[in-house]
Short mmCIF file of C-alpha atoms and ligand atoms in Angstrom, two decimals:
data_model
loop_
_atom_site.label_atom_id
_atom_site.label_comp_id
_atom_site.label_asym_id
_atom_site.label_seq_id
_atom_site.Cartn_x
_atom_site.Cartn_y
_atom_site.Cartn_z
CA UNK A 48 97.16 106.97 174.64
CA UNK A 49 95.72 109.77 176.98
CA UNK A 50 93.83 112.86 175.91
CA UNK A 51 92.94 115.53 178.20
CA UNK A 52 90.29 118.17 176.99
CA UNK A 53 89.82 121.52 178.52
CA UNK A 54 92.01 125.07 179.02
CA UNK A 55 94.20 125.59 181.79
CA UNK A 56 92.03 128.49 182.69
CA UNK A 57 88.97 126.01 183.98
CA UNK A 58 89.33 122.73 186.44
CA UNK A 59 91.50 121.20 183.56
CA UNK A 60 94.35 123.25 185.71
CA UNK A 61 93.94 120.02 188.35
CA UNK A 62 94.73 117.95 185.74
CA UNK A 63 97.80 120.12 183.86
CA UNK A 64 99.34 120.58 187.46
CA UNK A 65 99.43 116.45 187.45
CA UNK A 66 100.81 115.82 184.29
CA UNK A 67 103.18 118.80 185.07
CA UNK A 68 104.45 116.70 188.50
CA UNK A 69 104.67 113.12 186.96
CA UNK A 70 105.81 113.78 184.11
CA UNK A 71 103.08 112.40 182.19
CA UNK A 72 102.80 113.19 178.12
CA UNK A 73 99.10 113.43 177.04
CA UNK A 74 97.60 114.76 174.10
CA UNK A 75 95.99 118.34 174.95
CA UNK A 76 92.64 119.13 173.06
CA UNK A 77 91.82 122.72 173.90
CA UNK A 78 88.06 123.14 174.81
CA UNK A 79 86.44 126.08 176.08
CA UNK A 80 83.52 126.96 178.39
CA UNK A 81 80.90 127.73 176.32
CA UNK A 82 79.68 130.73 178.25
CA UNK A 83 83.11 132.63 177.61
CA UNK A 84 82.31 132.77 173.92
CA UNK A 85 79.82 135.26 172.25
CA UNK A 86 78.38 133.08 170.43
CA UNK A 87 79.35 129.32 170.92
CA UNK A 88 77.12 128.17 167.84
CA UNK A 89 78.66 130.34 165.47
CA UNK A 90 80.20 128.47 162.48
CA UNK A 91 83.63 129.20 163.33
CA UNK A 92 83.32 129.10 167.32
CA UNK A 93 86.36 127.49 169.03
CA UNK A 94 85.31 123.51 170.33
CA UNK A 95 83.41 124.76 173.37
CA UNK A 96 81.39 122.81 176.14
CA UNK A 97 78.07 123.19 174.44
CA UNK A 98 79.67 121.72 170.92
CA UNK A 99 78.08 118.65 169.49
CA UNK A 100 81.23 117.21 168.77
CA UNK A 101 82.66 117.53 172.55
CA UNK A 102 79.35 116.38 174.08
CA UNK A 103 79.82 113.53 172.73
CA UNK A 104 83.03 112.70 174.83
CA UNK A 105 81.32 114.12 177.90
CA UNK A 106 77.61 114.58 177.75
CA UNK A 107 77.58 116.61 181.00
CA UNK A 108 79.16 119.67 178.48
CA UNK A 109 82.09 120.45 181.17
CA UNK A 110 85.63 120.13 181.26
CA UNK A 111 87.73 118.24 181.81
CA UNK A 112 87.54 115.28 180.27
CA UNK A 113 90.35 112.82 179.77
CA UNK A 114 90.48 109.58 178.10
CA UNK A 115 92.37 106.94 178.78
CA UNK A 116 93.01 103.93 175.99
CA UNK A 117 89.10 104.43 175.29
CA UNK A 118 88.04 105.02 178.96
CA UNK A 119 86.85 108.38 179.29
CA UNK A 120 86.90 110.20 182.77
CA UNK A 121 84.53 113.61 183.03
CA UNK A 122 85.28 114.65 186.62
CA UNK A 123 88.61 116.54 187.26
CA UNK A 124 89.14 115.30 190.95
CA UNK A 125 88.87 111.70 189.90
CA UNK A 126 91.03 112.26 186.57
CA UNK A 127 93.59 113.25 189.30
CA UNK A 128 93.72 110.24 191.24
CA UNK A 129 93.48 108.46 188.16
CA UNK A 130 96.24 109.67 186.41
CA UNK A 131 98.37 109.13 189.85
CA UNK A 132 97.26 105.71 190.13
CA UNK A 133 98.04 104.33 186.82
CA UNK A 134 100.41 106.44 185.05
CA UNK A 135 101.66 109.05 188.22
CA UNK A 136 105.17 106.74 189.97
CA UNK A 137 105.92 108.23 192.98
CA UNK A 138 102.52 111.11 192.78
CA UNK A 139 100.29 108.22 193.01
CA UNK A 140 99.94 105.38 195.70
CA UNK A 141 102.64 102.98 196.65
CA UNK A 142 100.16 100.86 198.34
CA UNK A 143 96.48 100.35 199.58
CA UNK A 144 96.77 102.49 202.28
CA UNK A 145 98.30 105.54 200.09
CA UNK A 146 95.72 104.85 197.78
CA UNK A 147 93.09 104.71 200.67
CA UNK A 148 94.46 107.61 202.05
CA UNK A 149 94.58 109.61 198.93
CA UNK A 150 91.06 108.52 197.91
CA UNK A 151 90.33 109.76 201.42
CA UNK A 152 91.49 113.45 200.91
CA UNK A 153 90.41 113.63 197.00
CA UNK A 154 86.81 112.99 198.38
CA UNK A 155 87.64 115.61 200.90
CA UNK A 156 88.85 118.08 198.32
CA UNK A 157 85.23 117.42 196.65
CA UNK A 158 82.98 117.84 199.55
CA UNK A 159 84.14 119.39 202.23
CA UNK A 160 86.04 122.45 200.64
CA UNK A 161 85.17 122.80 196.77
CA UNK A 162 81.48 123.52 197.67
CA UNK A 163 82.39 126.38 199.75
CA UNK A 164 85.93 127.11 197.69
CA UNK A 165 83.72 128.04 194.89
CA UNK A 166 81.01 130.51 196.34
CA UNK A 167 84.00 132.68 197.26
CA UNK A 168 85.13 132.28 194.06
CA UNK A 169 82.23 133.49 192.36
CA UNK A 170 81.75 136.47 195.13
CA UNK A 171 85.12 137.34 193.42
CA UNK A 172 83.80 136.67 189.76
CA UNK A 173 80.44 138.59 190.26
CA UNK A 174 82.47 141.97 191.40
CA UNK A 175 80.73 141.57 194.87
CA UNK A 176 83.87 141.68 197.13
CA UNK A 177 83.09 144.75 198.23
CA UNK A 178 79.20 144.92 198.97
CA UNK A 179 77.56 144.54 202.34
CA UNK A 180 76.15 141.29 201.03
CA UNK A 181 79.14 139.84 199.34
CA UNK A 182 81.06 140.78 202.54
CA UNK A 183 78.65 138.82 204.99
CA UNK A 184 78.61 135.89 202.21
CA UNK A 185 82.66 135.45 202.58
CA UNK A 186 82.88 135.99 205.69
CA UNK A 187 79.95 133.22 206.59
CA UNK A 188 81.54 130.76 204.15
CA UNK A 189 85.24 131.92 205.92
CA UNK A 190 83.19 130.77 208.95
CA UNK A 191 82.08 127.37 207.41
CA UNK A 192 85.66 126.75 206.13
CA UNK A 193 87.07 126.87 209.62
CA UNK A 194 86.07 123.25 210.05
CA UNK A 195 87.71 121.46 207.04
CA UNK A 196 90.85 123.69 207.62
CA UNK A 197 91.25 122.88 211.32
CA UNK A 198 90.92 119.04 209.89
CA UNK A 199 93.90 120.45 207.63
CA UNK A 200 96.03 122.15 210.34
CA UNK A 201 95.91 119.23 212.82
CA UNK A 202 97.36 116.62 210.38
CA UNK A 203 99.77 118.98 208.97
CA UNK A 204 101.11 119.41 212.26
CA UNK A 205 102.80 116.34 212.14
CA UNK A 206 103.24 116.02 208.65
CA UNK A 207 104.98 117.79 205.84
CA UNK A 208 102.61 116.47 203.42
CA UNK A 209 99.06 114.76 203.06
CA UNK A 210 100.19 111.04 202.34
CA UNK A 211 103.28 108.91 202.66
CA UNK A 212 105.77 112.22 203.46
CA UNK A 213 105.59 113.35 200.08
CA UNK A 214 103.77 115.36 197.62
CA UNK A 215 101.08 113.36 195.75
CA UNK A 216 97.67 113.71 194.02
CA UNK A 217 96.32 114.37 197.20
CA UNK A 218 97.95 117.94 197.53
CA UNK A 219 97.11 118.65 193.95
CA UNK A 220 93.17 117.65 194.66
CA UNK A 221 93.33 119.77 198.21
CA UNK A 222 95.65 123.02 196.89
CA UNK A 223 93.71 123.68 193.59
CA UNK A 224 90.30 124.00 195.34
CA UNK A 225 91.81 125.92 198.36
CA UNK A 226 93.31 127.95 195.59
CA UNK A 227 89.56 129.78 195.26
CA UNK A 228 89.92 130.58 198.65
CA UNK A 229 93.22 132.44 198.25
CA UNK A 230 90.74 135.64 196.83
CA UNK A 231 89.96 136.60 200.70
CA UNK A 232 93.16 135.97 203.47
CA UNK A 233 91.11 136.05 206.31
CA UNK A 234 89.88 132.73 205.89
CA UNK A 235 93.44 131.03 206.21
CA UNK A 236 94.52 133.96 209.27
CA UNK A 237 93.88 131.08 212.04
CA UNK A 238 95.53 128.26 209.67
CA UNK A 239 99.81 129.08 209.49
CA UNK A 240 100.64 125.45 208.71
CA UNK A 241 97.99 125.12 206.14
CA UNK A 242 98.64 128.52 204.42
CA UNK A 243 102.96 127.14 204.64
CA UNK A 244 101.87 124.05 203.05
CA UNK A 245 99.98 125.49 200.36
CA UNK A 246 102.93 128.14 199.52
CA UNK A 247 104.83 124.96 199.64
CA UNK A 248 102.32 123.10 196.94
CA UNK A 249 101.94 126.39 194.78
CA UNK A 250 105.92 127.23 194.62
CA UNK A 251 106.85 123.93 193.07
CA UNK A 252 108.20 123.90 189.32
CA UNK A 253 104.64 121.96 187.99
CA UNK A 254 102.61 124.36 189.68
CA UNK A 255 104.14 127.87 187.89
CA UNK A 256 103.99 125.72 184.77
CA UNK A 257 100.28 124.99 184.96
CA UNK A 258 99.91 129.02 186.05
CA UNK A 259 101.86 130.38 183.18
CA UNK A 260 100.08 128.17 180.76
CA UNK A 261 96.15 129.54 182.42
CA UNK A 262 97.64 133.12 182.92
CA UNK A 263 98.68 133.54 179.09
CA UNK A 264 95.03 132.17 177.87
CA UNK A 265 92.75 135.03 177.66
CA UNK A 266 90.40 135.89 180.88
N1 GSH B 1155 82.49 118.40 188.83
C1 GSH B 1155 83.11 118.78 187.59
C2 GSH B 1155 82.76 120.23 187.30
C3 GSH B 1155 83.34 120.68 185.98
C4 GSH B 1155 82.95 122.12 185.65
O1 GSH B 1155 82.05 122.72 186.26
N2 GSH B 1155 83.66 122.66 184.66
C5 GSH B 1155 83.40 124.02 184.24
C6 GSH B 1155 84.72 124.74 184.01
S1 GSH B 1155 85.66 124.85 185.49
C7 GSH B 1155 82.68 123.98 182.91
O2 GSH B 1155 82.91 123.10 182.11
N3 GSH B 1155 81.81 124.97 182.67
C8 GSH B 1155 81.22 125.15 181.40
C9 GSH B 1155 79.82 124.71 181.30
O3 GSH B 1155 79.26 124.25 182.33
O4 GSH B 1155 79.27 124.85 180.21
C10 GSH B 1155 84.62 118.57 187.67
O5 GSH B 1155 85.18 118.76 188.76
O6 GSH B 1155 85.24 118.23 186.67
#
């Protein structure tokens, strides 16, 4: 029995796009982040991060969660490989060196781009695009980026895809935190196989579905 907690318009997206791809049913428990609400204590509030009830299936009050036949998974990345590797066919490892490989790129996803992914994000989300400051923050982060990416480029240049010729968790783990970095172009200019790859990822049929589910929840 799997239960995955969280809107599509949060990390829970890694997740949907997954279960999209494979196939996979789960049981979806809509939970919000508590600092889109008003007033997340209010009798009546939607199950949000800061509700009692939800930290007690993840006390770190963040989504996603996901449980598993009574094993309960609280970060997205690994609830991604996780998913592949027990319930994803031919999205999740055939073999120790897939999974090594994908374990390899899902740490990647974590540490070398999310971290930076996200501070362009939230120059986007704080409406300072267009500042002096926010400028010189994307375009030093654009600047930090170009390391991972070139990582990125090389491999793809003799590869279609991440792991074993095929999409897998791995592009799902690498594409959704690259996606933050889709706000400012400049940072993929010097990167045409990585930015074909991506368009590759983000035009498949489980991809749109995850998009149309977060782009008809409210912003
Ligand atoms: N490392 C965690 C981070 C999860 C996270 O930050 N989730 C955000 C939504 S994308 C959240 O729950 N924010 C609400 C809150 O912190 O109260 C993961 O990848 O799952």
């Amino acid at each position: 029995m799997l239960k995955l907690y969280g809107v599509a318009r949060s990390r829970t997206s890694r997740a949907i796009w997954l279960l999209e791809e494979a196939g996979i049913k789960a049981e979806r428990v809509p939970v919000q982040a508590a600092w889109r609400l008003k007033d997340p204590a209010a009798a009546g509030a939607p199950l949000n991060t800061a509700s009692p009830a939800y930290r007690a299936v993840n006390p770190m009050g963040q989504i996603p969660a996901l449980e598993d036949d009574g094993t309960v998974l609280t970060e997205s990345l690994a609830i991604v490989l996780h998913l592949a590797r027990r319930h994803g066919g031919a999205i999740g490892p055939r073999d120790w060196r897939e999974d090594a490989a994908m374990l390899n790129w899902v740490l990647f996803a974590a540490t070398a781009i999310e971290p930076l992914a996200t501070v362009i994000l939230y120059v986007g989300m704080e409406g300072r695009t267009d500042t002096p400051a926010g400028k010189a923050e994307l375009a030093a982060t654009a600047e930090k980026l170009a390391r991972p990416f070139a990582r990125l480029e090389a491999h793809l240049a003799g590869a279609e895809w991440l792991v074993g010729g095929r999409f897998t968790a791995a592009e799902v783990a690498v594409a959704e935190c690259l996606r933050y970095v889709q706000s400012y172009p400049p940072a993929f200019a010097a990167f045409p196989r990585l930015s074909a790859w991506l368009a590759r990822c983000q035009a498949r049929p489980g991809f749109q579905a995850m998009l149309a589910a977060r782009n008809a929840e409210p912003e």
